[in-house]
Tab-separated table of N, CA and C in Angstrom:
chain	number	residue	atom	x	y	z
U	1	TRP	N	9.932	13.462	-13.346
U	1	TRP	CA	10.383	12.078	-13.438
U	1	TRP	C	11.578	12.014	-14.373
U	2	ASP	N	12.499	12.896	-14.087
U	2	ASP	CA	13.682	13.053	-14.930
U	2	ASP	C	14.898	12.569	-14.147
U	3	PHE	N	15.565	11.573	-14.655
U	3	PHE	CA	16.723	11.000	-13.970
U	3	PHE	C	18.039	11.411	-14.621
U	4	THR	N	18.010	12.495	-15.348
U	4	THR	CA	19.217	13.010	-15.987
U	4	THR	C	20.191	13.495	-14.919
U	5	LYS	N	21.459	13.128	-15.069
U	5	LYS	CA	22.485	13.580	-14.126
U	5	LYS	C	22.972	14.959	-14.546
U	6	PHE	N	23.132	15.818	-13.549
U	6	PHE	CA	23.629	17.168	-13.783
U	6	PHE	C	24.848	17.416	-12.909
U	7	PRO	N	25.756	18.256	-13.345
U	7	PRO	CA	26.902	18.595	-12.494
U	7	PRO	C	26.435	19.415	-11.288
U	8	VAL	N	26.992	19.085	-10.135
U	8	VAL	CA	26.688	19.823	-8.904
U	8	VAL	C	27.992	20.081	-8.162
U	9	SER	N	27.929	20.962	-7.204
U	9	SER	CA	29.120	21.250	-6.404
U	9	SER	C	29.435	20.051	-5.512
U	10	ASN	N	30.642	20.020	-4.994
U	10	ASN	CA	31.042	18.937	-4.083
U	10	ASN	C	30.147	18.910	-2.850
U	11	MET	N	29.802	20.093	-2.337
U	11	MET	CA	28.957	20.168	-1.150
U	11	MET	C	27.560	19.602	-1.453
U	12	ALA	N	27.009	19.951	-2.604
U	12	ALA	CA	25.691	19.439	-2.991
U	12	ALA	C	25.737	17.925	-3.199
U	13	ARG	N	26.803	17.435	-3.814
U	13	ARG	CA	26.944	15.990	-4.028
U	13	ARG	C	27.008	15.262	-2.685
U	14	GLU	N	27.751	15.827	-1.743
U	14	GLU	CA	27.859	15.220	-0.415
U	14	GLU	C	26.491	15.181	0.265
U	15	LEU	N	25.744	16.273	0.169
U	15	LEU	CA	24.408	16.326	0.762
U	15	LEU	C	23.483	15.300	0.102
U	16	LEU	N	23.495	15.241	-1.215
U	16	LEU	CA	22.656	14.278	-1.935
U	16	LEU	C	23.023	12.841	-1.581
U	17	THR	N	24.301	12.587	-1.417
U	17	THR	CA	24.764	11.249	-1.034
U	17	THR	C	24.275	10.898	0.366
U	18	LYS	N	24.367	11.853	1.295
U	18	LYS	CA	23.937	11.600	2.679
U	18	LYS	C	22.434	11.348	2.780
U	19	MET	N	21.652	12.040	1.957
U	19	MET	CA	20.195	11.909	2.065
U	19	MET	C	19.604	10.897	1.076
U	20	HIS	N	20.445	10.187	0.363
U	20	HIS	CA	20.012	9.253	-0.678
U	20	HIS	C	18.999	8.219	-0.170
U	21	HIS	N	19.188	7.733	1.048
U	21	HIS	CA	18.304	6.695	1.599
U	21	HIS	C	17.249	7.260	2.553
U	22	ASP	N	17.229	8.563	2.762
U	22	ASP	CA	16.267	9.167	3.687
U	22	ASP	C	14.906	9.338	3.009
U	23	PRO	N	13.837	8.818	3.622
U	23	PRO	CA	12.496	8.955	3.033
U	23	PRO	C	11.949	10.368	3.264
U	24	LEU	N	12.168	11.238	2.309
U	24	LEU	CA	11.839	12.658	2.462
U	24	LEU	C	10.754	13.152	1.514
U	25	PHE	N	10.411	12.369	0.514
U	25	PHE	CA	9.578	12.875	-0.567
U	25	PHE	C	8.201	12.212	-0.579
U	26	ASN	N	7.179	12.974	-0.202
U	26	ASN	CA	5.810	12.478	-0.221
U	26	ASN	C	5.189	12.858	-1.568
U	27	VAL	N	4.959	11.878	-2.395
U	27	VAL	CA	4.446	12.119	-3.744
U	27	VAL	C	3.089	12.826	-3.702
U	28	MET	N	2.268	12.521	-2.718
U	28	MET	CA	0.956	13.165	-2.608
U	28	MET	C	1.100	14.661	-2.328
U	29	ASP	N	2.153	15.054	-1.641
U	29	ASP	CA	2.387	16.468	-1.340
U	29	ASP	C	3.139	17.175	-2.462
U	30	ILE	N	4.067	16.477	-3.079
U	30	ILE	CA	4.949	17.101	-4.070
U	30	ILE	C	4.284	17.201	-5.438
U	31	ASN	N	3.812	16.049	-5.951
U	31	ASN	CA	3.253	16.040	-7.307
U	31	ASN	C	2.519	14.721	-7.540
U	32	GLN	N	1.218	14.713	-7.283
U	32	GLN	CA	0.426	13.487	-7.428
U	32	GLN	C	0.411	12.956	-8.854
U	33	SER	N	0.625	13.822	-9.811
U	33	SER	CA	0.593	13.374	-11.210
U	33	SER	C	1.763	12.445	-11.539
U	34	LEU	N	2.743	12.355	-10.637
U	34	LEU	CA	3.824	11.382	-10.838
U	34	LEU	C	3.276	9.958	-10.886
U	35	TYR	N	2.147	9.746	-10.215
U	35	TYR	CA	1.547	8.414	-10.221
U	35	TYR	C	0.982	8.039	-11.590
U	36	LYS	N	0.990	8.947	-12.530
U	36	LYS	CA	0.601	8.605	-13.898
U	36	LYS	C	1.672	7.750	-14.566
U	37	LYS	N	2.881	7.788	-14.012
U	37	LYS	CA	3.952	6.917	-14.498
U	37	LYS	C	3.625	5.495	-14.054
U	38	LYS	N	3.531	4.592	-15.004
U	38	LYS	CA	3.077	3.227	-14.720
U	38	LYS	C	3.916	2.533	-13.650
U	39	THR	N	5.231	2.659	-13.741
U	39	THR	CA	6.090	1.962	-12.774
U	39	THR	C	5.880	2.491	-11.363
U	40	LEU	N	5.742	3.804	-11.216
U	40	LEU	CA	5.530	4.382	-9.888
U	40	LEU	C	4.143	4.028	-9.366
U	41	ASN	N	3.143	4.038	-10.233
U	41	ASN	CA	1.793	3.679	-9.818
U	41	ASN	C	1.725	2.218	-9.371
U	42	THR	N	2.421	1.346	-10.059
U	42	THR	CA	2.455	-0.071	-9.677
U	42	THR	C	3.061	-0.237	-8.288
U	43	VAL	N	4.158	0.456	-8.032
U	43	VAL	CA	4.796	0.383	-6.708
U	43	VAL	C	3.872	0.971	-5.647
U	44	LYS	N	3.192	2.057	-5.969
U	44	LYS	CA	2.233	2.654	-5.020
U	44	LYS	C	1.170	1.628	-4.640
U	45	GLU	N	0.614	0.949	-5.632
U	45	GLU	CA	-0.421	-0.053	-5.360
U	45	GLU	C	0.116	-1.184	-4.489
U	46	LEU	N	1.314	-1.649	-4.776
U	46	LEU	CA	1.924	-2.704	-3.957
U	46	LEU	C	2.136	-2.224	-2.525
U	47	ARG	N	2.593	-0.995	-2.364
U	47	ARG	CA	2.844	-0.456	-1.024
U	47	ARG	C	1.547	-0.275	-0.242
U	48	ILE	N	0.492	0.165	-0.909
U	48	ILE	CA	-0.804	0.299	-0.232
U	48	ILE	C	-1.318	-1.081	0.176
U	49	GLN	N	-1.143	-2.071	-0.688
U	49	GLN	CA	-1.542	-3.433	-0.331
U	49	GLN	C	-0.760	-3.912	0.888
U	50	LEU	N	0.540	-3.683	0.903
U	50	LEU	CA	1.355	-4.099	2.047
U	50	LEU	C	0.939	-3.378	3.320
U	51	PHE	N	0.574	-2.111	3.207
U	51	PHE	CA	0.094	-1.339	4.356
U	51	PHE	C	-1.096	-2.053	4.998
U	52	HIS	N	-2.045	-2.492	4.182
U	52	HIS	CA	-3.230	-3.187	4.699
U	52	HIS	C	-2.904	-4.620	5.127
U	53	LEU	N	-2.080	-5.305	4.354
U	53	LEU	CA	-1.714	-6.686	4.693
U	53	LEU	C	-1.016	-6.765	6.045
U	54	LYS	N	-0.162	-5.809	6.333
U	54	LYS	CA	0.592	-5.832	7.592
U	54	LYS	C	-0.340	-5.814	8.799
U	55	LYS	N	-1.468	-5.132	8.690
U	55	LYS	CA	-2.430	-5.081	9.801
U	55	LYS	C	-2.959	-6.476	10.126
U	56	TYR	N	-3.168	-7.281	9.107
U	56	TYR	CA	-3.642	-8.650	9.321
U	56	TYR	C	-2.514	-9.528	9.859
U	57	ILE	N	-1.367	-9.461	9.212
U	57	ILE	CA	-0.237	-10.321	9.555
U	57	ILE	C	0.258	-10.043	10.975
U	58	SER	N	0.247	-8.777	11.383
U	58	SER	CA	0.781	-8.424	12.707
U	58	SER	C	-0.117	-8.888	13.849
U	59	THR	N	-1.364	-9.270	13.555
U	59	THR	CA	-2.257	-9.739	14.614
U	59	THR	C	-2.523	-11.239	14.540
U	60	CYS	N	-1.794	-11.930	13.685
U	60	CYS	CA	-1.990	-13.368	13.504
U	60	CYS	C	-0.825	-14.124	14.137
U	61	GLY	N	-1.142	-15.004	15.047
U	61	GLY	CA	-0.103	-15.776	15.725
U	61	GLY	C	0.622	-16.769	14.835
U	62	SER	N	-0.002	-17.181	13.748
U	62	SER	CA	0.632	-18.185	12.889
U	62	SER	C	1.365	-17.579	11.692
U	63	SER	N	1.570	-16.266	11.717
U	63	SER	CA	2.256	-15.625	10.586
U	63	SER	C	3.540	-14.923	11.021
U	64	LYS	N	4.135	-15.403	12.088
U	64	LYS	CA	5.327	-14.751	12.635
U	64	LYS	C	6.446	-14.616	11.600
U	65	GLY	N	6.677	-15.658	10.825
U	65	GLY	CA	7.730	-15.618	9.809
U	65	GLY	C	7.470	-14.558	8.753
U	66	LEU	N	6.204	-14.429	8.349
U	66	LEU	CA	5.850	-13.407	7.359
U	66	LEU	C	6.063	-12.010	7.924
U	67	LEU	N	5.697	-11.827	9.186
U	67	LEU	CA	5.878	-10.517	9.817
U	67	LEU	C	7.358	-10.175	9.935
U	68	GLU	N	8.167	-11.155	10.304
U	68	GLU	CA	9.615	-10.917	10.403
U	68	GLU	C	10.193	-10.513	9.049
U	69	ARG	N	9.725	-11.136	7.983
U	69	ARG	CA	10.190	-10.761	6.635
U	69	ARG	C	9.755	-9.343	6.285
U	70	LEU	N	8.498	-8.996	6.607
U	70	LEU	CA	8.009	-7.643	6.333
U	70	LEU	C	8.831	-6.596	7.076
U	71	GLU	N	9.200	-6.925	8.302
U	71	GLU	CA	9.929	-5.962	9.129
U	71	GLU	C	11.364	-5.748	8.663
U	72	LYS	N	11.832	-6.563	7.726
U	72	LYS	CA	13.164	-6.351	7.148
U	72	LYS	C	13.153	-5.242	6.097
U	73	LEU	N	11.965	-4.916	5.601
U	73	LEU	CA	11.848	-3.808	4.648
U	73	LEU	C	11.995	-2.486	5.399
U	74	PRO	N	12.476	-1.444	4.735
U	74	PRO	CA	12.514	-0.135	5.402
U	74	PRO	C	11.112	0.235	5.896
U	75	LEU	N	11.028	0.769	7.089
U	75	LEU	CA	9.749	1.049	7.746
U	75	LEU	C	8.806	1.887	6.880
U	76	HIS	N	9.332	2.896	6.214
U	76	HIS	CA	8.470	3.789	5.426
U	76	HIS	C	7.851	3.100	4.210
U	77	ILE	N	8.460	2.044	3.741
U	77	ILE	CA	7.938	1.339	2.558
U	77	ILE	C	6.523	0.830	2.817
U	78	ILE	N	6.271	0.335	4.020
U	78	ILE	CA	4.954	-0.195	4.347
U	78	ILE	C	4.090	0.839	5.066
U	79	ASP	N	4.654	1.510	6.041
U	79	ASP	CA	3.858	2.388	6.899
U	79	ASP	C	3.525	3.746	6.285
U	80	GLN	N	4.265	4.165	5.282
U	80	GLN	CA	4.006	5.444	4.617
U	80	GLN	C	4.049	5.219	3.098
U	81	PRO	N	2.971	4.682	2.535
U	81	PRO	CA	2.994	4.252	1.133
U	81	PRO	C	3.321	5.327	0.098
U	82	HIS	N	3.194	6.593	0.449
U	82	HIS	CA	3.445	7.656	-0.528
U	82	HIS	C	4.784	8.359	-0.313
U	83	VAL	N	5.565	7.894	0.650
U	83	VAL	CA	6.839	8.543	0.975
U	83	VAL	C	7.993	7.732	0.383
U	84	TYR	N	8.913	8.449	-0.275
U	84	TYR	CA	10.024	7.814	-0.986
U	84	TYR	C	11.343	8.499	-0.655
U	85	SER	N	12.390	7.729	-0.739
U	85	SER	CA	13.748	8.277	-0.717
U	85	SER	C	14.224	8.366	-2.171
U	86	MET	N	15.338	9.035	-2.380
U	86	MET	CA	15.898	9.068	-3.741
U	86	MET	C	16.253	7.654	-4.187
U	87	HIS	N	16.762	6.853	-3.243
U	87	HIS	CA	17.085	5.458	-3.555
U	87	HIS	C	15.830	4.705	-4.023
U	88	ASP	N	14.705	4.954	-3.345
U	88	ASP	CA	13.448	4.311	-3.744
U	88	ASP	C	13.063	4.703	-5.165
U	89	PHE	N	13.157	5.998	-5.472
U	89	PHE	CA	12.822	6.451	-6.828
U	89	PHE	C	13.705	5.776	-7.870
U	90	MET	N	14.987	5.659	-7.559
U	90	MET	CA	15.902	4.986	-8.491
U	90	MET	C	15.504	3.514	-8.649
U	91	SER	N	15.128	2.876	-7.547
U	91	SER	CA	14.701	1.471	-7.593
U	91	SER	C	13.403	1.306	-8.375
U	92	VAL	N	12.522	2.290	-8.269
U	92	VAL	CA	11.279	2.262	-9.046
U	92	VAL	C	11.605	2.372	-10.529
U	93	LYS	N	12.446	3.311	-10.865
U	93	LYS	CA	12.818	3.541	-12.263
U	93	LYS	C	13.411	2.275	-12.891
U	94	LYS	N	14.234	1.555	-12.124
U	94	LYS	CA	14.864	0.326	-12.619
U	94	LYS	C	13.945	-0.893	-12.489
U	95	LYS	N	12.740	-0.678	-11.958
U	95	LYS	CA	11.745	-1.737	-11.722
U	95	LYS	C	12.212	-2.757	-10.689
U	96	GLU	N	13.150	-2.372	-9.853
U	96	GLU	CA	13.651	-3.264	-8.805
U	96	GLU	C	12.709	-3.306	-7.607
U	97	LEU	N	12.150	-2.158	-7.226
U	97	LEU	CA	11.283	-2.119	-6.048
U	97	LEU	C	10.020	-2.940	-6.285
U	98	ASN	N	9.485	-2.854	-7.471
U	98	ASN	CA	8.338	-3.666	-7.854
U	98	ASN	C	8.659	-5.154	-7.660
U	99	ALA	N	9.800	-5.575	-8.161
U	99	ALA	CA	10.210	-6.985	-8.072
U	99	ALA	C	10.439	-7.419	-6.628
U	100	ILE	N	10.846	-6.495	-5.773
U	100	ILE	CA	11.061	-6.808	-4.357
U	100	ILE	C	9.727	-6.937	-3.630
U	101	LEU	N	8.798	-6.019	-3.886
U	101	LEU	CA	7.553	-5.954	-3.121
U	101	LEU	C	6.505	-6.978	-3.542
U	102	GLU	N	6.457	-7.291	-4.812
U	102	GLU	CA	5.405	-8.190	-5.313
U	102	GLU	C	5.380	-9.550	-4.602
U	103	PRO	N	6.513	-10.216	-4.380
U	103	PRO	CA	6.465	-11.494	-3.652
U	103	PRO	C	5.929	-11.357	-2.218
U	104	TYR	N	6.184	-10.218	-1.577
U	104	TYR	CA	5.638	-9.984	-0.235
U	104	TYR	C	4.112	-9.918	-0.289
U	105	VAL	N	3.587	-9.206	-1.259
U	105	VAL	CA	2.132	-9.088	-1.401
U	105	VAL	C	1.525	-10.463	-1.666
U	106	ILE	N	2.107	-11.208	-2.576
U	106	ILE	CA	1.582	-12.533	-2.929
U	106	ILE	C	1.600	-13.468	-1.722
U	107	ALA	N	2.716	-13.528	-1.007
U	107	ALA	CA	2.849	-14.441	0.138
U	107	ALA	C	1.888	-14.074	1.267
U	108	ASN	N	1.778	-12.786	1.575
U	108	ASN	CA	0.913	-12.366	2.675
U	108	ASN	C	-0.563	-12.519	2.324
U	109	ALA	N	-0.938	-12.205	1.095
U	109	ALA	CA	-2.329	-12.384	0.666
U	109	ALA	C	-2.702	-13.866	0.667
U	110	ALA	N	-1.774	-14.720	0.255
U	110	ALA	CA	-2.026	-16.166	0.263
U	110	ALA	C	-2.241	-16.657	1.691
U	111	HIS	N	-1.426	-16.169	2.617
U	111	HIS	CA	-1.594	-16.563	4.023
U	111	HIS	C	-2.993	-16.181	4.506
U	112	ILE	N	-3.391	-14.946	4.241
U	112	ILE	CA	-4.679	-14.452	4.731
U	112	ILE	C	-5.832	-15.255	4.135
U	113	SER	N	-5.735	-15.619	2.874
U	113	SER	CA	-6.821	-16.384	2.246
U	113	SER	C	-6.905	-17.810	2.781
U	114	GLN	N	-5.816	-18.324	3.363
U	114	GLN	CA	-5.796	-19.698	3.869
U	114	GLN	C	-5.902	-19.790	5.391
U	115	CYS	N	-5.615	-18.715	6.092
U	115	CYS	CA	-5.587	-18.728	7.558
U	115	CYS	C	-6.992	-18.495	8.118
U	116	GLN	N	-7.425	-19.396	8.978
U	116	GLN	CA	-8.767	-19.298	9.540
U	116	GLN	C	-8.938	-18.013	10.354
U	117	LEU	N	-7.957	-17.661	11.153
U	117	LEU	CA	-8.041	-16.449	11.974
U	117	LEU	C	-8.083	-15.194	11.101
U	118	CYS	N	-7.213	-15.117	10.121
U	118	CYS	CA	-7.175	-13.940	9.240
U	118	CYS	C	-8.449	-13.811	8.413
U	119	ARG	N	-8.981	-14.942	7.952
U	119	ARG	CA	-10.209	-14.896	7.154
U	119	ARG	C	-11.373	-14.331	7.958
U	120	LEU	N	-11.360	-14.569	9.270
U	120	LEU	CA	-12.433	-14.048	10.121
U	120	LEU	C	-12.465	-12.520	10.132
U	121	LYS	N	-11.368	-11.904	9.746
U	121	LYS	CA	-11.282	-10.440	9.750
U	121	LYS	C	-11.675	-9.833	8.405
U	122	GLY	N	-12.159	-10.672	7.502
U	122	GLY	CA	-12.620	-10.180	6.207
U	122	GLY	C	-13.964	-9.477	6.343
U	123	PHE	N	-14.376	-8.811	5.298
U	123	PHE	CA	-15.630	-8.060	5.289
U	123	PHE	C	-16.607	-8.697	4.314
U	124	ILE	N	-17.878	-8.577	4.635
U	124	ILE	CA	-18.937	-8.920	3.694
U	124	ILE	C	-19.513	-7.599	3.209
U	125	CYS	N	-19.626	-7.453	1.921
U	125	CYS	CA	-20.160	-6.217	1.341
U	125	CYS	C	-21.611	-6.044	1.791
U	126	GLU	N	-21.884	-4.966	2.518
U	126	GLU	CA	-23.239	-4.702	3.013
U	126	GLU	C	-24.206	-4.327	1.902
U	127	ILE	N	-23.683	-3.980	0.759
U	127	ILE	CA	-24.550	-3.534	-0.334
U	127	ILE	C	-25.114	-4.730	-1.099
U	128	CYS	N	-24.236	-5.637	-1.553
U	128	CYS	CA	-24.713	-6.791	-2.333
U	128	CYS	C	-24.915	-8.034	-1.469
U	129	LYS	N	-24.391	-8.012	-0.263
U	129	LYS	CA	-24.526	-9.122	0.701
U	129	LYS	C	-23.894	-10.427	0.217
U	130	SER	N	-22.956	-10.345	-0.711
U	130	SER	CA	-22.264	-11.537	-1.194
U	130	SER	C	-21.512	-12.177	-0.030
U	131	GLU	N	-21.512	-13.496	0.014
U	131	GLU	CA	-20.820	-14.193	1.095
U	131	GLU	C	-19.316	-14.273	0.871
U	132	THR	N	-18.863	-13.864	-0.294
U	132	THR	CA	-17.428	-13.856	-0.580
U	132	THR	C	-16.783	-12.729	0.211
U	133	LEU	N	-15.800	-13.077	1.014
U	133	LEU	CA	-15.136	-12.074	1.846
U	133	LEU	C	-14.284	-11.138	0.998
U	134	ILE	N	-14.247	-9.887	1.419
U	134	ILE	CA	-13.390	-8.897	0.764
U	134	ILE	C	-12.471	-8.277	1.814
U	135	TYR	N	-11.336	-7.793	1.349
U	135	TYR	CA	-10.311	-7.255	2.243
U	135	TYR	C	-9.807	-5.920	1.701
U	136	PRO	N	-9.396	-5.016	2.579
U	136	PRO	CA	-8.922	-3.704	2.126
U	136	PRO	C	-7.684	-3.766	1.237
U	137	PHE	N	-6.912	-4.838	1.310
U	137	PHE	CA	-5.721	-4.938	0.458
U	137	PHE	C	-6.064	-5.334	-0.982
U	138	GLU	N	-7.304	-5.672	-1.236
U	138	GLU	CA	-7.755	-5.979	-2.601
U	138	GLU	C	-8.145	-4.666	-3.280
U	139	ILE	N	-7.161	-3.836	-3.516
U	139	ILE	CA	-7.410	-2.447	-3.906
U	139	ILE	C	-8.044	-2.282	-5.282
U	140	LEU	N	-7.969	-3.277	-6.119
U	140	LEU	CA	-8.581	-3.159	-7.446
U	140	LEU	C	-10.090	-3.391	-7.404
U	141	THR	N	-10.557	-4.140	-6.415
U	141	THR	CA	-11.977	-4.482	-6.354
U	141	THR	C	-12.674	-4.023	-5.079
U	142	CYS	N	-11.925	-3.561	-4.100
U	142	CYS	CA	-12.488	-3.215	-2.796
U	142	CYS	C	-12.351	-1.723	-2.512
U	143	TYR	N	-13.420	-1.133	-1.992
U	143	TYR	CA	-13.410	0.258	-1.533
U	143	TYR	C	-13.514	0.224	-0.016
U	144	GLN	N	-12.671	0.985	0.683
U	144	GLN	CA	-12.755	1.075	2.136
U	144	GLN	C	-13.098	2.506	2.520
U	145	CYS	N	-14.150	2.663	3.308
U	145	CYS	CA	-14.582	3.984	3.759
U	145	CYS	C	-13.486	4.612	4.621
U	146	ASP	N	-13.170	5.860	4.347
U	146	ASP	CA	-12.136	6.565	5.110
U	146	ASP	C	-12.552	6.818	6.553
U	147	ASP	N	-13.859	6.918	6.806
U	147	ASP	CA	-14.338	7.242	8.152
U	147	ASP	C	-14.555	6.013	9.034
U	148	CYS	N	-15.332	5.042	8.556
U	148	CYS	CA	-15.660	3.880	9.397
U	148	CYS	C	-14.847	2.634	9.055
U	149	HIS	N	-14.102	2.679	7.956
U	149	HIS	CA	-13.218	1.596	7.508
U	149	HIS	C	-13.941	0.329	7.055
U	150	THR	N	-15.251	0.421	6.848
U	150	THR	CA	-15.995	-0.707	6.294
U	150	THR	C	-15.630	-0.870	4.819
U	151	CYS	N	-15.605	-2.114	4.370
U	151	CYS	CA	-15.243	-2.399	2.976
U	151	CYS	C	-16.470	-2.786	2.154
U	152	TYR	N	-16.456	-2.346	0.907
U	152	TYR	CA	-17.498	-2.669	-0.067
U	152	TYR	C	-16.822	-3.015	-1.380
U	153	HIS	N	-17.522	-3.739	-2.237
U	153	HIS	CA	-17.029	-3.898	-3.604
U	153	HIS	C	-17.062	-2.520	-4.256
U	154	LYS	N	-16.065	-2.203	-5.041
U	154	LYS	CA	-16.050	-0.904	-5.727
U	154	LYS	C	-17.272	-0.749	-6.622
U	155	ARG	N	-17.648	-1.832	-7.298
U	155	ARG	CA	-18.791	-1.751	-8.209
U	155	ARG	C	-20.090	-1.501	-7.438
U	156	CYS	N	-20.195	-2.021	-6.228
U	156	CYS	CA	-21.392	-1.800	-5.407
U	156	CYS	C	-21.412	-0.370	-4.867
U	157	LYS	N	-20.280	0.080	-4.364
U	157	LYS	CA	-20.188	1.434	-3.794
U	157	LYS	C	-20.434	2.497	-4.854
U	158	ALA	N	-20.087	2.208	-6.096
U	158	ALA	CA	-20.277	3.174	-7.184
U	158	ALA	C	-21.751	3.508	-7.394
U	159	THR	N	-22.641	2.639	-6.923
U	159	THR	CA	-24.077	2.882	-7.093
U	159	THR	C	-24.639	3.798	-6.011
U	160	LEU	N	-23.842	4.119	-4.993
U	160	LEU	CA	-24.305	4.937	-3.866
U	160	LEU	C	-23.477	6.208	-3.726
U	161	ASP	N	-24.086	7.220	-3.126
U	161	ASP	CA	-23.372	8.479	-2.898
U	161	ASP	C	-22.558	8.462	-1.611
U	162	SER	N	-23.052	7.741	-0.600
U	162	SER	CA	-22.360	7.746	0.691
U	162	SER	C	-22.275	6.336	1.260
U	163	CYS	N	-21.509	6.207	2.299
U	163	CYS	CA	-21.300	4.917	2.962
U	163	CYS	C	-22.541	4.549	3.779
U	164	PRO	N	-23.133	3.364	3.556
U	164	PRO	CA	-24.320	2.950	4.309
U	164	PRO	C	-24.079	2.869	5.822
U	165	LYS	N	-22.918	2.396	6.224
U	165	LYS	CA	-22.643	2.280	7.658
U	165	LYS	C	-22.533	3.664	8.297
U	166	CYS	N	-21.848	4.584	7.642
U	166	CYS	CA	-21.742	5.951	8.171
U	166	CYS	C	-23.125	6.597	8.268
U	167	ALA	N	-23.987	6.324	7.288
U	167	ALA	CA	-25.351	6.863	7.310
U	167	ALA	C	-26.123	6.313	8.506
U	168	ARG	N	-25.961	5.020	8.798
U	168	ARG	CA	-26.619	4.412	9.966
U	168	ARG	C	-26.102	5.025	11.253
U	169	ILE	N	-24.797	5.229	11.334
U	169	ILE	CA	-24.193	5.793	12.546
U	169	ILE	C	-24.716	7.206	12.801
U	170	LYS	N	-24.905	7.986	11.738
U	170	LYS	CA	-25.387	9.369	11.878
U	170	LYS	C	-26.831	9.437	12.352
U	171	ARG	N	-27.620	8.394	12.067
U	171	ARG	CA	-29.039	8.394	12.472
U	171	ARG	C	-29.213	8.233	13.934
């Protein structure tokens, strides 16, 4: 996470300039410990939220404007939450990407909480049976099973070793 400028050859500078906006760097493959940097971790969380939010917004007939706004972002920002370009890293460092993404998360989450159709796609935690709906984009409080995609409260799932729905399916 070093942004120090170093002298390079003209050919290297040209190559770096050409690939500046290309999403080539998957943090999960390169160095997951980069997410220990608060600014990068914050952007990661926002991007993961947008990844889940887009699934709701893209299937809602009354959220066309929100979807059009989301589609103005570079495709990899939402669809590949761990992939970055050099430009993205620079924007993270300057805290610009955070400032760009946060309003998208707020607006889309607000739509989902108010839209009758989107609310129907929420989950009820099978463990505590609370009637309060939970959504996969609520990453601080919601756990989503990688296999069956059912959502649980993180605090509820922490009491179990495996996913109850997956266990039922296996029986």
